[in-house]
mmCIF file of C-alpha atoms in Angstrom:
data_model
loop_
_atom_site.group_PDB
_atom_site.id
_atom_site.type_symbol
_atom_site.label_atom_id
_atom_site.label_comp_id
_atom_site.label_asym_id
_atom_site.label_seq_id
_atom_site.Cartn_x
_atom_site.Cartn_y
_atom_site.Cartn_z
ATOM 1 C CA GLN A 1 -2.890 -7.122 -15.333
ATOM 2 C CA GLU A 2 0.369 -6.137 -13.651
ATOM 3 C CA LYS A 3 1.587 -8.571 -11.088
ATOM 4 C CA VAL A 4 4.128 -8.272 -8.302
ATOM 5 C CA GLN A 5 5.618 -11.409 -6.715
ATOM 6 C CA GLN A 6 7.655 -11.344 -3.559
ATOM 7 C CA SER A 7 9.914 -14.009 -2.010
ATOM 8 C CA PRO A 8 10.409 -15.429 0.527
ATOM 9 C CA GLU A 9 6.995 -15.200 2.250
ATOM 10 C CA SER A 10 8.744 -15.063 5.550
ATOM 11 C CA LEU A 11 12.222 -14.767 6.836
ATOM 12 C CA ILE A 12 13.867 -15.054 10.285
ATOM 13 C CA VAL A 13 17.435 -13.908 10.716
ATOM 14 C CA PRO A 14 19.644 -13.084 13.757
ATOM 15 C CA GLU A 15 20.330 -9.455 14.702
ATOM 16 C CA GLY A 16 23.236 -8.034 12.706
ATOM 17 C CA ALA A 17 22.724 -10.261 9.670
ATOM 18 C CA MET A 18 22.339 -9.011 6.157
ATOM 19 C CA VAL A 19 18.795 -9.360 4.883
ATOM 20 C CA SER A 20 17.852 -9.875 1.217
ATOM 21 C CA LEU A 21 14.316 -9.541 -0.033
ATOM 22 C CA ASN A 22 13.187 -10.288 -3.657
ATOM 23 C CA CYS A 23 10.592 -8.934 -5.890
ATOM 24 C CA SER A 24 9.607 -9.705 -9.522
ATOM 25 C CA PHE A 25 7.179 -7.781 -11.663
ATOM 26 C CA SER A 26 5.328 -8.748 -14.766
ATOM 27 C CA ASP A 27 6.013 -5.986 -17.215
ATOM 28 C CA SER A 28 8.971 -3.775 -18.238
ATOM 29 C CA ALA A 29 6.754 -0.684 -18.444
ATOM 30 C CA SER A 30 6.954 -0.232 -14.701
ATOM 31 C CA GLN A 31 8.252 3.237 -14.167
ATOM 32 C CA SER A 32 9.259 3.007 -10.502
ATOM 33 C CA ILE A 33 9.637 0.384 -7.955
ATOM 34 C CA TRP A 34 8.968 1.090 -4.255
ATOM 35 C CA TRP A 35 9.619 -0.761 -1.002
ATOM 36 C CA TYR A 36 7.268 -0.153 1.888
ATOM 37 C CA GLN A 37 7.593 -1.298 5.552
ATOM 38 C CA GLN A 38 4.573 -2.161 7.623
ATOM 39 C CA HIS A 39 4.659 -2.717 11.387
ATOM 40 C CA PRO A 40 1.749 -4.450 13.098
ATOM 41 C CA GLY A 41 -1.226 -2.148 13.559
ATOM 42 C CA LYS A 42 0.266 0.545 11.302
ATOM 43 C CA GLY A 43 -0.138 1.552 7.671
ATOM 44 C CA PRO A 44 2.667 0.899 5.192
ATOM 45 C CA LYS A 45 5.466 3.406 5.219
ATOM 46 C CA ALA A 46 7.507 4.243 2.013
ATOM 47 C CA LEU A 47 11.208 3.263 2.583
ATOM 48 C CA ILE A 48 12.967 3.623 -0.748
ATOM 49 C CA SER A 49 12.302 3.811 -4.464
ATOM 50 C CA ILE A 50 14.259 3.239 -7.649
ATOM 51 C CA PHE A 51 13.595 4.354 -11.188
ATOM 52 C CA SER A 52 16.761 3.478 -13.132
ATOM 53 C CA ASN A 53 18.492 0.211 -13.738
ATOM 54 C CA GLY A 54 21.212 -0.345 -11.227
ATOM 55 C CA ASN A 55 21.369 0.242 -7.487
ATOM 56 C CA LYS A 56 20.537 2.907 -4.916
ATOM 57 C CA LYS A 57 21.803 3.167 -1.369
ATOM 58 C CA GLU A 58 20.165 5.017 1.554
ATOM 59 C CA GLY A 59 21.636 4.334 4.977
ATOM 60 C CA ARG A 60 21.464 0.642 5.736
ATOM 61 C CA LEU A 61 19.251 0.005 2.698
ATOM 62 C CA THR A 62 20.329 -0.861 -0.771
ATOM 63 C CA VAL A 63 17.953 -1.651 -3.623
ATOM 64 C CA TYR A 64 18.973 -3.307 -6.922
ATOM 65 C CA LEU A 65 16.840 -3.051 -10.060
ATOM 66 C CA ASN A 66 17.335 -5.214 -13.154
ATOM 67 C CA ARG A 67 14.719 -4.231 -15.773
ATOM 68 C CA ALA A 68 15.809 -6.946 -18.199
ATOM 69 C CA SER A 69 14.995 -9.680 -15.699
ATOM 70 C CA LEU A 70 12.119 -7.716 -14.188
ATOM 71 C CA HIS A 71 13.657 -8.225 -10.772
ATOM 72 C CA VAL A 72 14.329 -5.948 -7.835
ATOM 73 C CA SER A 73 15.833 -6.763 -4.500
ATOM 74 C CA LEU A 74 16.137 -4.920 -1.092
ATOM 75 C CA HIS A 75 19.132 -5.435 1.133
ATOM 76 C CA ILE A 76 19.202 -4.413 4.747
ATOM 77 C CA LYS A 77 22.603 -4.161 6.304
ATOM 78 C CA ASP A 78 23.229 -4.787 10.035
ATOM 79 C CA SER A 79 19.633 -5.727 10.717
ATOM 80 C CA GLN A 80 18.003 -4.705 13.971
ATOM 81 C CA PRO A 81 14.979 -5.943 15.919
ATOM 82 C CA SER A 82 13.140 -2.803 14.979
ATOM 83 C CA ASP A 83 13.478 -3.871 11.337
ATOM 84 C CA SER A 84 10.998 -6.657 12.031
ATOM 85 C CA ALA A 85 7.980 -5.888 9.865
ATOM 86 C CA VAL A 86 6.213 -6.829 6.629
ATOM 87 C CA TYR A 87 8.042 -5.455 3.565
ATOM 88 C CA LEU A 88 5.841 -4.670 0.520
ATOM 89 C CA CYS A 89 7.226 -4.307 -2.948
ATOM 90 C CA ALA A 90 5.179 -1.980 -5.303
ATOM 91 C CA ARG A 91 5.471 -0.864 -8.877
ATOM 92 C CA ALA A 92 4.027 2.075 -10.776
ATOM 93 C CA ASN A 93 3.494 2.709 -14.446
ATOM 94 C CA TYR A 94 4.697 5.922 -16.026
ATOM 95 C CA GLY A 95 1.725 8.275 -16.194
ATOM 96 C CA ASN A 96 -0.391 5.994 -14.101
ATOM 97 C CA GLU A 97 -1.771 7.333 -10.902
ATOM 98 C CA LYS A 98 -1.783 4.013 -9.112
ATOM 99 C CA ILE A 99 0.668 1.407 -7.864
ATOM 100 C CA THR A 100 0.378 -2.353 -7.553
ATOM 101 C CA PHE A 101 1.608 -4.130 -4.441
ATOM 102 C CA GLY A 102 2.987 -7.566 -3.843
ATOM 103 C CA ALA A 103 1.784 -9.680 -0.885
ATOM 104 C CA GLY A 104 4.752 -8.936 1.215
ATOM 105 C CA THR A 105 7.650 -10.618 3.078
ATOM 106 C CA LYS A 106 7.329 -10.962 6.822
ATOM 107 C CA LEU A 107 10.752 -10.293 8.316
ATOM 108 C CA THR A 108 11.621 -11.187 11.919
ATOM 109 C CA ILE A 109 14.986 -10.158 13.374
ATOM 110 C CA LYS A 110 15.936 -12.333 16.392
ATOM 111 C CA PRO A 111 17.891 -10.413 19.127
ATOM 112 C CA ASP B 1 1.498 17.185 10.368
ATOM 113 C CA THR B 2 2.222 14.446 7.772
ATOM 114 C CA THR B 3 -0.335 11.946 8.742
ATOM 115 C CA VAL B 4 -3.343 10.325 7.246
ATOM 116 C CA LYS B 5 -6.093 9.643 9.807
ATOM 117 C CA GLN B 6 -8.684 6.933 9.520
ATOM 118 C CA ASN B 7 -11.800 6.416 11.588
ATOM 119 C CA PRO B 8 -12.813 4.167 13.171
ATOM 120 C CA ARG B 9 -9.863 1.867 13.880
ATOM 121 C CA TYR B 10 -12.282 -1.094 14.239
ATOM 122 C CA LYS B 11 -15.681 -1.525 12.795
ATOM 123 C CA LEU B 12 -18.236 -4.267 13.341
ATOM 124 C CA ALA B 13 -21.023 -4.509 10.727
ATOM 125 C CA ARG B 14 -23.920 -6.889 10.063
ATOM 126 C CA VAL B 15 -24.415 -8.647 6.799
ATOM 127 C CA GLY B 16 -26.655 -6.583 4.490
ATOM 128 C CA LYS B 17 -26.044 -3.305 6.442
ATOM 129 C CA PRO B 18 -24.218 -0.260 5.090
ATOM 130 C CA VAL B 19 -20.677 0.717 6.159
ATOM 131 C CA ASN B 20 -19.028 4.108 5.901
ATOM 132 C CA LEU B 21 -15.289 4.593 6.500
ATOM 133 C CA ILE B 22 -13.670 7.934 6.855
ATOM 134 C CA CYS B 23 -10.174 9.230 5.938
ATOM 135 C CA SER B 24 -8.530 12.632 6.266
ATOM 136 C CA GLN B 25 -5.205 14.232 5.474
ATOM 137 C CA THR B 26 -3.790 17.680 6.033
ATOM 138 C CA MET B 27 -0.892 17.584 3.553
ATOM 139 C CA ASN B 28 -2.868 19.131 0.660
ATOM 140 C CA HIS B 29 -2.350 15.956 -1.356
ATOM 141 C CA ASP B 30 -4.296 15.912 -4.600
ATOM 142 C CA THR B 31 -4.836 12.141 -4.718
ATOM 143 C CA MET B 32 -6.441 9.870 -2.185
ATOM 144 C CA TYR B 33 -6.630 6.105 -2.428
ATOM 145 C CA TRP B 34 -8.551 3.263 -0.782
ATOM 146 C CA TYR B 35 -7.044 -0.201 -0.565
ATOM 147 C CA GLN B 36 -8.442 -3.484 0.777
ATOM 148 C CA LYS B 37 -5.967 -5.779 2.604
ATOM 149 C CA LYS B 38 -6.698 -9.346 3.583
ATOM 150 C CA PRO B 39 -4.265 -11.525 5.441
ATOM 151 C CA ASN B 40 -1.383 -12.860 3.327
ATOM 152 C CA GLN B 41 -2.684 -11.030 0.251
ATOM 153 C CA ALA B 42 -1.393 -7.936 -1.423
ATOM 154 C CA PRO B 43 -3.224 -4.665 -0.770
ATOM 155 C CA LYS B 44 -5.834 -4.363 -3.486
ATOM 156 C CA LEU B 45 -6.663 -0.972 -4.943
ATOM 157 C CA LEU B 46 -10.341 -0.291 -4.801
ATOM 158 C CA LEU B 47 -10.577 3.321 -6.066
ATOM 159 C CA PHE B 48 -8.845 6.657 -5.945
ATOM 160 C CA TYR B 49 -9.663 10.327 -6.306
ATOM 161 C CA TYR B 50 -7.395 12.552 -8.334
ATOM 162 C CA ASP B 51 -8.618 15.992 -7.248
ATOM 163 C CA LYS B 52 -12.394 15.658 -7.720
ATOM 164 C CA ILE B 53 -12.324 12.846 -10.285
ATOM 165 C CA LEU B 54 -13.210 9.341 -8.985
ATOM 166 C CA ASN B 55 -11.512 6.337 -10.514
ATOM 167 C CA ARG B 56 -12.852 2.885 -9.570
ATOM 168 C CA GLU B 57 -11.251 -0.397 -10.378
ATOM 169 C CA ALA B 58 -13.245 -2.486 -12.918
ATOM 170 C CA ASP B 59 -13.584 -5.555 -10.664
ATOM 171 C CA THR B 60 -14.894 -3.616 -7.652
ATOM 172 C CA PHE B 61 -16.785 -0.968 -9.558
ATOM 173 C CA GLU B 62 -20.195 -1.864 -8.266
ATOM 174 C CA LYS B 63 -19.257 -2.818 -4.709
ATOM 175 C CA PHE B 64 -17.777 0.413 -3.386
ATOM 176 C CA GLN B 65 -18.677 4.060 -3.499
ATOM 177 C CA SER B 66 -16.727 7.071 -2.332
ATOM 178 C CA SER B 67 -17.038 10.806 -1.910
ATOM 179 C CA ARG B 68 -14.549 13.589 -1.555
ATOM 180 C CA PRO B 69 -16.320 16.793 -0.459
ATOM 181 C CA ASN B 70 -13.076 18.640 0.021
ATOM 182 C CA ASN B 71 -9.357 18.149 -0.590
ATOM 183 C CA SER B 72 -8.742 16.749 2.945
ATOM 184 C CA PHE B 73 -11.480 14.261 3.326
ATOM 185 C CA CYS B 74 -12.458 11.004 1.565
ATOM 186 C CA SER B 75 -14.940 8.339 2.566
ATOM 187 C CA LEU B 76 -15.449 4.705 1.499
ATOM 188 C CA TYR B 77 -19.046 3.460 1.377
ATOM 189 C CA ILE B 78 -20.334 -0.137 1.190
ATOM 190 C CA GLY B 79 -24.016 -0.188 0.489
ATOM 191 C CA SER B 80 -24.643 -3.763 1.702
ATOM 192 C CA ALA B 81 -21.906 -5.491 3.528
ATOM 193 C CA GLY B 82 -21.151 -9.234 2.897
ATOM 194 C CA LEU B 83 -18.945 -11.579 4.858
ATOM 195 C CA GLU B 84 -16.307 -11.185 2.072
ATOM 196 C CA TYR B 85 -15.866 -7.536 2.946
ATOM 197 C CA SER B 86 -14.105 -8.359 6.137
ATOM 198 C CA ALA B 87 -10.682 -6.958 5.787
ATOM 199 C CA MET B 88 -8.335 -4.054 6.642
ATOM 200 C CA TYR B 89 -9.146 -0.892 4.705
ATOM 201 C CA LEU B 90 -6.195 1.371 4.121
ATOM 202 C CA CYS B 91 -6.452 4.922 2.993
ATOM 203 C CA ALA B 92 -3.476 6.679 1.392
ATOM 204 C CA SER B 93 -2.721 10.006 -0.133
ATOM 205 C CA SER B 94 -0.059 11.422 -2.465
ATOM 206 C CA TYR B 95 0.817 14.513 -4.481
ATOM 207 C CA ARG B 96 0.836 14.421 -8.288
ATOM 208 C CA GLY B 97 0.726 10.635 -8.843
ATOM 209 C CA PRO B 98 2.012 7.482 -7.252
ATOM 210 C CA ASP B 99 5.265 8.860 -5.745
ATOM 211 C CA GLY B 100 5.561 8.328 -2.049
ATOM 212 C CA TYR B 101 2.106 7.387 -0.744
ATOM 213 C CA THR B 102 1.405 8.247 2.893
ATOM 214 C CA PHE B 103 -0.852 5.621 4.448
ATOM 215 C CA GLY B 104 -3.239 5.739 7.417
ATOM 216 C CA SER B 105 -3.218 3.070 10.056
ATOM 217 C CA GLY B 106 -6.256 1.480 8.529
ATOM 218 C CA THR B 107 -9.731 0.489 9.674
ATOM 219 C CA ARG B 108 -10.288 -3.202 10.405
ATOM 220 C CA LEU B 109 -13.801 -4.160 9.325
ATOM 221 C CA LEU B 110 -15.442 -7.368 10.537
ATOM 222 C CA VAL B 111 -18.736 -8.333 8.962
ATOM 223 C CA ILE B 112 -20.891 -10.818 10.872
#
């Protein structure tokens, strides 16, 4: 069964710091990797996805995918208190209708 | 409107009683999903509808039922609730596969 492991479980950083979140997945057949953000009392919201080896940048977010090491990371530049949330990593298989989530990293940005 | 709506937000149920949770979306998405989320655990896929075809996960096959009478509406049914069913239930929808799920805010179920 596909597994998604995230680290760290929780992270506290000061406002303005660079944040790095990690995710590893169990098989190289993963077609796409997604990062979701979940604020308390809300459903997860899709932030950014990556399909190809390498990196992808959107605004303050950069995601790096290394298929050989089955690892993906999310970096948030110039973090803000509104970035405080749980971040979920998810992977999908090609041709599969479903995605598998990790348990999440709880991020707290201290003003 | 690009939202998924779930009702109710909170649900209290007795052990052994049935539970019915409701989800709706107006984005004409062809696929709707139900996930179970417990604290400090990954959201766990229970089942999903692709159009009118129901797919249930093997390890939860007998515990959950669902119906999708039209494209916009999907329900999750528990025939006899147990204490282990206490969790957040998240509904999501997408168009043509797993790209970009849109989630509802969830229904928090407490079984006593």
